[in-house]
Coordinates of C-alpha atoms in Angstrom, one line a residue:
M194 CA 28.3 77.9 68.2
C195 CA 27.9 77.9 71.9
C196 CA 31.2 76.1 72.5
L197 CA 33.1 78.0 69.6
S198 CA 32.1 81.3 71.4
I199 CA 33.4 80.0 74.6
R200 CA 36.8 78.4 73.4
I201 CA 38.1 81.5 71.4
P202 CA 37.8 84.1 74.7
C203 CA 40.0 81.2 76.1
F204 CA 42.3 80.9 73.5
K205 CA 42.5 84.7 73.2
G206 CA 43.4 85.0 77.2
L207 CA 45.8 82.2 76.9
L208 CA 47.7 83.3 74.0
L209 CA 47.7 86.9 75.8
G210 CA 49.3 85.5 79.1
L211 CA 52.0 83.2 76.7
M212 CA 52.9 86.4 75.2
A213 CA 53.5 88.5 78.3
A214 CA 55.2 86.1 80.3
V215 CA 57.8 85.9 77.1
F216 CA 57.5 89.6 77.7
W217 CA 59.0 89.5 80.9
V218 CA 61.5 86.6 80.4
S219 CA 63.2 88.2 77.8
A220 CA 63.3 91.6 79.6
G221 CA 64.7 90.3 82.7
W222 CA 67.5 88.2 80.4
A223 CA 67.9 92.2 79.0
Q224 CA 68.7 93.4 82.0
Q225 CA 71.2 90.1 83.2
V226 CA 72.8 90.7 80.1
A227 CA 73.6 94.2 80.5
K228 CA 74.4 93.5 83.9
Q229 CA 77.7 91.5 82.6
T230 CA 78.5 93.4 79.6
S231 CA 79.3 97.2 81.6
D232 CA 82.1 97.1 84.1
P233 CA 82.3 95.3 87.2
E234 CA 81.5 97.0 90.9
P235 CA 84.1 97.6 92.0
F236 CA 84.4 95.3 95.1
E237 CA 83.9 92.7 92.0
M238 CA 87.3 94.6 90.5
I239 CA 89.1 94.3 94.3
R240 CA 88.7 90.9 94.3
S241 CA 90.4 90.5 91.0
L242 CA 92.8 92.2 91.7
Q243 CA 93.7 90.3 94.9
S244 CA 93.6 87.7 92.6
L245 CA 96.3 88.8 91.2
Q246 CA 98.2 89.8 93.7
E247 CA 98.1 86.3 94.8
Q248 CA 99.8 85.6 91.7
I249 CA 102.7 88.1 92.3
A250 CA 102.6 86.7 95.7
Q251 CA 103.8 83.3 93.8
G252 CA 106.5 84.7 91.8
N253 CA 103.8 85.0 88.7
S254 CA 105.6 87.9 87.3
H255 CA 103.4 88.7 84.3
A256 CA 100.5 89.5 87.3
M257 CA 102.3 92.8 87.9
Q258 CA 101.7 94.1 85.1
A259 CA 98.4 92.3 85.1
Q260 CA 97.7 94.1 88.1
R261 CA 99.2 97.6 87.5
A262 CA 96.5 97.7 84.5
L263 CA 93.3 97.0 86.7
L264 CA 94.4 99.2 88.8
T265 CA 95.0 101.6 86.1
K266 CA 91.3 101.0 85.0
M267 CA 89.5 101.1 88.7
D268 CA 91.2 104.7 88.7
A269 CA 89.4 105.7 85.9
S270 CA 86.6 103.4 86.5
F271 CA 85.8 105.3 90.3
V272 CA 85.8 108.3 89.2
V273 CA 82.5 108.2 87.2
L274 CA 80.3 106.1 89.1
P275 CA 77.5 107.4 90.5
A276 CA 77.6 108.8 94.2
D277 CA 75.3 105.8 95.1
A278 CA 76.8 103.0 94.4
W279 CA 79.5 104.5 97.1
Q280 CA 76.7 103.2 99.8
E281 CA 77.2 99.9 99.2
P282 CA 79.6 99.1 101.5
R283 CA 81.4 96.5 99.6
N284 CA 82.3 98.9 97.3
A285 CA 82.9 101.5 100.0
R286 CA 85.5 99.4 101.3
A287 CA 87.2 98.3 98.3
A288 CA 87.9 101.8 97.7
V289 CA 90.0 101.8 100.6
I290 CA 91.7 98.8 99.5
H291 CA 91.8 99.7 96.0
L292 CA 94.3 102.6 97.9
L293 CA 96.9 100.3 100.2
S294 CA 97.0 98.1 97.3
G295 CA 98.5 101.2 94.4
G296 CA 95.5 103.1 93.2
H297 CA 95.2 106.5 92.6
P298 CA 95.3 108.7 95.5
D299 CA 93.4 111.4 93.6
V300 CA 90.3 108.9 93.7
M301 CA 90.3 108.7 97.0
R302 CA 90.1 112.6 97.5
Y303 CA 86.9 112.6 95.0
L304 CA 85.4 109.6 97.4
L305 CA 85.9 111.9 100.7
S306 CA 84.6 115.1 98.6
L307 CA 80.9 113.2 98.1
D308 CA 77.7 114.5 99.7
P309 CA 76.6 111.3 101.1
A310 CA 79.8 110.2 102.4
P311 CA 80.3 106.1 100.5
A312 CA 79.3 103.7 103.9
V313 CA 82.8 103.1 105.6
D314 CA 84.5 104.9 108.3
R315 CA 85.9 108.2 107.3
K316 CA 88.9 107.7 109.1
L317 CA 89.5 104.5 107.3
M318 CA 89.2 106.4 104.0
E319 CA 91.4 109.6 105.4
A320 CA 93.8 107.3 106.7
S321 CA 94.9 105.4 103.6
L322 CA 95.1 109.1 102.1
A323 CA 97.7 110.0 104.9
Y324 CA 99.6 106.7 104.4
V325 CA 100.5 107.3 100.8
E326 CA 101.1 110.7 101.7
G327 CA 103.7 110.0 103.4
R328 CA 101.8 111.7 106.3
E329 CA 102.9 108.9 109.1
E330 CA 101.5 111.3 112.5
D331 CA 98.0 111.9 110.9
M332 CA 98.3 108.1 110.1
I333 CA 98.6 107.2 113.5
V334 CA 96.0 109.4 114.9
L335 CA 93.0 108.2 112.9
L336 CA 93.8 104.5 113.1
A337 CA 94.3 104.6 116.5
E338 CA 90.9 103.0 117.7
I339 CA 90.8 101.5 115.0
D340 CA 91.1 97.1 115.4
P341 CA 92.2 95.9 112.4
L342 CA 89.8 92.5 113.5
E343 CA 87.0 94.1 113.8
L344 CA 87.2 94.8 110.6
P345 CA 86.1 92.4 107.3
A346 CA 89.9 90.0 107.0
S347 CA 89.9 91.2 103.3
L348 CA 90.4 95.1 104.5
G349 CA 91.6 94.2 108.1
G350 CA 94.8 92.5 106.5
H351 CA 95.5 95.9 104.8
V352 CA 95.2 98.2 107.8
A353 CA 96.7 96.2 110.1
L354 CA 99.9 96.1 107.8
V355 CA 99.9 99.7 107.3
K356 CA 99.3 100.9 111.2
A357 CA 102.5 98.5 111.8
A358 CA 104.8 100.3 109.7
P359 CA 105.5 103.1 111.7
Y360 CA 105.9 101.3 115.3
I361 CA 108.5 99.2 113.4
R362 CA 111.5 101.4 114.5
T363 CA 109.8 103.0 117.8
D364 CA 108.1 99.8 119.2
P365 CA 108.9 96.6 117.7
E366 CA 106.8 94.7 119.5
K367 CA 103.8 96.0 118.8
A368 CA 105.0 95.9 115.4
M369 CA 105.0 93.0 114.9
E370 CA 101.6 92.0 116.6
L371 CA 100.2 94.5 114.0
L372 CA 102.2 92.2 110.9
Q373 CA 101.2 88.9 112.8
V374 CA 97.5 89.9 112.7
A375 CA 97.6 91.4 108.9
S376 CA 99.3 87.6 108.4
L377 CA 96.1 85.9 110.3
L378 CA 93.1 87.5 108.6
M379 CA 95.1 87.1 105.1
P380 CA 96.5 84.0 104.9
G381 CA 98.5 82.9 101.2
T382 CA 98.2 87.0 100.2
L383 CA 100.7 89.4 99.6
V384 CA 99.3 91.1 101.9
E385 CA 100.6 88.2 104.6
E386 CA 103.9 87.5 102.4
A387 CA 104.5 91.7 103.1
A388 CA 103.8 91.3 107.1
L389 CA 106.2 88.2 107.3
R390 CA 109.1 89.6 105.4
R391 CA 109.0 92.5 107.9
E392 CA 108.2 90.3 110.6
V393 CA 112.0 88.5 109.6
F394 CA 113.1 92.4 109.3
V395 CA 111.8 93.3 112.8
A396 CA 113.0 89.8 114.6
G397 CA 116.8 90.7 113.3
M398 CA 116.5 94.6 114.7
T399 CA 115.5 93.5 117.9
G400 CA 117.8 90.2 118.3
N401 CA 114.7 87.9 118.7
V402 CA 117.5 84.8 117.2
D403 CA 114.5 82.4 117.4
R404 CA 112.1 84.1 115.9
F405 CA 114.1 85.0 113.0
R406 CA 114.6 81.5 112.2
V407 CA 111.1 80.1 112.4
L408 CA 110.2 83.7 110.3
S409 CA 112.9 82.9 107.8
I410 CA 111.9 79.8 107.4
R411 CA 108.3 80.0 107.2
Y412 CA 108.8 82.9 104.7
L413 CA 110.7 80.9 102.5
R414 CA 108.4 77.9 102.0
R415 CA 105.5 80.0 101.9
F416 CA 106.7 82.9 99.5
R417 CA 110.7 81.8 98.0
T418 CA 109.6 82.4 95.2
S419 CA 108.0 86.0 95.3
V420 CA 108.1 88.7 92.9
Y421 CA 109.5 90.1 96.0
A422 CA 111.6 87.8 97.9
G423 CA 114.7 89.6 96.6
D424 CA 113.8 92.2 98.8
F425 CA 113.1 89.7 101.8
R426 CA 117.0 88.0 101.0
R427 CA 118.1 91.6 101.2
R428 CA 117.0 91.7 104.5
F429 CA 117.7 88.1 105.8
A430 CA 121.7 88.8 104.8
L431 CA 121.1 93.1 106.9
S432 CA 120.3 90.1 109.6
L433 CA 123.0 88.1 109.6
D434 CA 124.9 91.0 110.2
T435 CA 123.0 92.8 113.3
L436 CA 122.2 89.4 114.8
G437 CA 126.5 87.9 115.1
F438 CA 125.8 84.7 114.2
V439 CA 129.6 84.2 112.9
K440 CA 130.7 84.9 116.9
S441 CA 130.9 81.5 117.8
E442 CA 130.6 77.9 115.8
D443 CA 127.4 76.8 118.3
K444 CA 125.2 80.4 117.3
F445 CA 126.6 79.5 113.1
A446 CA 125.3 76.2 113.7
L447 CA 122.0 78.0 114.6
L448 CA 121.9 78.8 110.5
D449 CA 121.9 75.8 108.9
D450 CA 118.2 74.1 108.6
V451 CA 117.6 78.1 107.5
L452 CA 120.4 78.7 104.6
H453 CA 119.5 75.1 103.5
E454 CA 115.5 76.6 102.7
F455 CA 117.6 79.0 100.0
D456 CA 118.4 78.0 96.3
A457 CA 121.8 77.3 95.5
D458 CA 122.6 80.6 93.9
S459 CA 121.1 82.7 97.0
R460 CA 123.1 79.9 100.0
R461 CA 125.8 80.3 97.8
G462 CA 126.3 84.1 98.2
L463 CA 125.6 83.8 101.9
Y464 CA 128.0 81.8 103.2
L465 CA 130.3 83.9 100.8
R466 CA 129.0 87.0 102.9
L467 CA 129.5 85.2 106.5
A468 CA 132.8 84.0 105.6
R469 CA 133.7 87.2 104.4
S470 CA 132.4 88.5 108.0
A471 CA 133.6 86.1 110.3
L472 CA 136.9 86.7 109.0
L473 CA 137.3 90.0 109.5
A474 CA 136.0 90.0 112.9
G475 CA 138.8 87.7 113.7
H476 CA 136.4 84.1 113.9
L477 CA 138.5 81.8 111.8
N478 CA 136.7 78.4 112.8
V479 CA 133.3 80.1 111.8
A480 CA 135.1 81.5 108.4
R481 CA 136.8 78.0 108.0
K482 CA 133.3 76.4 107.9
A483 CA 131.8 79.2 106.0
T484 CA 134.4 79.3 103.8
G485 CA 133.9 75.3 103.3
E486 CA 130.2 75.2 102.5
A487 CA 130.4 78.3 100.0
L488 CA 133.3 76.5 98.0
T489 CA 131.4 73.3 98.0
L490 CA 129.1 75.5 95.7
T491 CA 131.2 77.5 93.6
V492 CA 133.1 76.9 90.1
D493 CA 136.8 77.1 89.1
G494 CA 137.7 80.2 87.7
T495 CA 134.7 82.0 88.3
K496 CA 135.1 85.6 90.6
E497 CA 133.1 84.0 94.2
N498 CA 136.1 81.0 93.8
E499 CA 139.4 82.9 93.7
I500 CA 138.0 85.2 96.6
L501 CA 137.0 82.0 98.5
K502 CA 140.8 80.7 98.3
I503 CA 141.5 84.0 99.5
Y504 CA 139.5 83.1 102.8
L505 CA 140.2 79.9 102.6
A506 CA 144.6 80.7 102.4
A507 CA 143.5 83.8 105.5
T508 CA 141.9 81.1 107.8
R509 CA 145.1 78.2 108.3
L510 CA 147.2 79.6 109.9
D511 CA 149.1 76.4 111.2
P512 CA 152.5 76.3 110.2
E513 CA 151.4 72.5 107.9
F514 CA 149.7 74.6 106.1
I515 CA 152.2 77.1 104.9
T516 CA 153.2 75.0 101.7
A517 CA 149.3 74.5 100.5
N518 CA 148.9 78.5 101.5
R519 CA 151.3 79.4 98.9
D520 CA 150.2 76.7 95.8
L521 CA 146.9 77.8 96.7
L522 CA 147.2 82.0 96.9
W523 CA 149.5 81.4 93.5
S524 CA 146.8 79.8 91.8
I525 CA 144.6 82.8 92.5
D526 CA 143.7 84.5 89.0
K527 CA 144.1 88.4 90.2
S528 CA 143.5 89.9 86.4
I529 CA 139.4 89.1 87.7
L530 CA 139.2 90.4 90.9
T531 CA 138.3 93.8 92.8
A532 CA 140.3 96.4 94.1
Q533 CA 138.8 95.4 97.2
D534 CA 139.4 91.9 97.1
L535 CA 143.3 93.0 96.0
A536 CA 143.1 94.9 99.8
M537 CA 141.7 91.5 101.4
L538 CA 144.6 89.8 99.3
D539 CA 148.1 91.9 100.8
G540 CA 146.3 91.3 104.3
V541 CA 146.8 87.8 103.7
Y542 CA 149.9 87.7 102.5
T543 CA 150.9 90.0 105.3
V544 CA 149.6 88.0 107.9
L545 CA 150.7 84.5 107.0
N546 CA 154.3 86.4 106.0
S547 CA 154.8 87.6 110.0
V548 CA 153.7 83.9 110.7
R549 CA 156.3 82.6 108.8
H550 CA 158.7 83.1 105.8
F551 CA 156.5 81.4 102.4
P552 CA 158.9 78.8 101.2
E553 CA 160.1 79.0 97.2
P554 CA 157.7 80.2 94.8
P555 CA 156.1 76.8 92.9
P556 CA 157.6 76.3 89.4
N557 CA 157.2 78.2 86.6
V558 CA 156.6 81.0 88.2
I559 CA 158.7 84.3 88.6
G560 CA 158.9 87.7 91.4
E561 CA 158.6 88.4 94.3
F562 CA 156.1 86.1 96.5
N563 CA 152.9 89.2 97.2
V564 CA 153.4 90.5 94.0
A565 CA 152.0 87.1 92.4
T566 CA 152.0 86.1 88.7
N567 CA 151.1 82.8 86.9
M568 CA 153.6 82.8 84.2
D569 CA 153.0 80.0 80.9
A570 CA 155.2 77.0 80.6
P571 CA 158.6 77.8 79.5
E572 CA 158.4 76.4 75.9
D573 CA 155.8 79.0 75.9
Q574 CA 157.3 82.3 75.6
S575 CA 154.2 84.8 73.4
W576 CA 154.1 86.6 77.4
V577 CA 157.5 87.6 76.8
S578 CA 158.2 91.3 75.9
A579 CA 161.0 93.1 74.4
D580 CA 161.7 95.3 78.2
M581 CA 161.3 91.7 80.3
E582 CA 164.3 90.2 77.4
L583 CA 166.7 93.2 78.2
A584 CA 165.9 92.8 81.9
N585 CA 166.6 88.9 81.9
V586 CA 169.6 90.0 80.4
L587 CA 170.9 93.0 83.1
L588 CA 169.9 89.9 85.3
R589 CA 172.2 87.1 84.4
R590 CA 174.9 89.1 83.2
T591 CA 174.7 90.9 87.3
G592 CA 174.9 87.4 88.7
K593 CA 177.9 87.2 87.1
S594 CA 179.3 89.9 87.9
L595 CA 178.5 88.7 91.5
A596 CA 179.5 85.1 91.6
Q597 CA 182.9 86.6 90.5
L598 CA 183.5 89.3 93.2
G599 CA 182.1 86.1 95.3
E600 CA 185.1 84.0 94.3
Q601 CA 187.8 87.1 94.4
D602 CA 186.7 87.3 97.8
E603 CA 187.8 83.4 98.9
R604 CA 190.9 83.7 97.0

């Protein structure tokens, strides 16, 4: 009995201890589940956003839609969080990144009204709002003393990118430095992609050919499939005009390694643009080379191929090419050319005729040379109208009359 009386209380104590342990484990598990099922923290949502942006930089168009949906969710989530949530520095920084990534400015206006204020430099919050609202001068003042390199990389990259924007026109060298910082802090992200695009534009604007070439190759090798690559191609093409690559064969040769980084379609369009620019500037050797490169990338019968025939004829002014030019120009399908292209064609006719009159038209062609029209073979008369038959009769009669007059003169 004595033993039992001792063991029973011990057993009860052990049982109570086990029950307490189970309770605390269950409570901890319940808290963990609640945390997992609730909305993630702002800084966690920013990580998801940046993951989507990396996919956008690699050409995933579906990620664009997902980004818009996530930003909308963040807009709604951020304004209902308790004020103490923004005392977490990572969350406060996330709010700035959210706005600079396309978030709604009303969120930042709300956060600026909180007391206590979010745990991030207020100038960063106000500067980000000034940037999206287009208040450039205010943004410059607010960010003047803020060094992006002293901020966490995920925020510093964004700040360097927006801080560079107003200096692109006023101080290109400073803009270039800030864009390089943005690329350095956030490699592989949409921030680096945007920074490189702008660096190419600045290099072209300042006439720095070497930097333009290096940056263009870097962009194409890292972000050629980016959703925003079209903007890069547009900026690149504009820079080709300003940097004067068509002025000499040596300068044109510098483009070879860059252009071969583009896909075939883009490369064809760029060579076509260069050929036209060189032709209009009177640099025929460069125009001939660009035209030749473009012709290897075009398909017979396409509009681009017909335009390049004009360019090719315009670059061959030597007398030995006169017959080849004649046949080439008469083979052009003018029905698919624009008014601008037809004007170029007329200009080529005028120039070549001023050098030397063309020989007789090729077979199966009628009409004056500079209003050429290809005709079908003689056995196919489907193209002949009643007016054309009448004109033909009148021409034959006129010919006979002229011949008779000639015979009378000889007598």
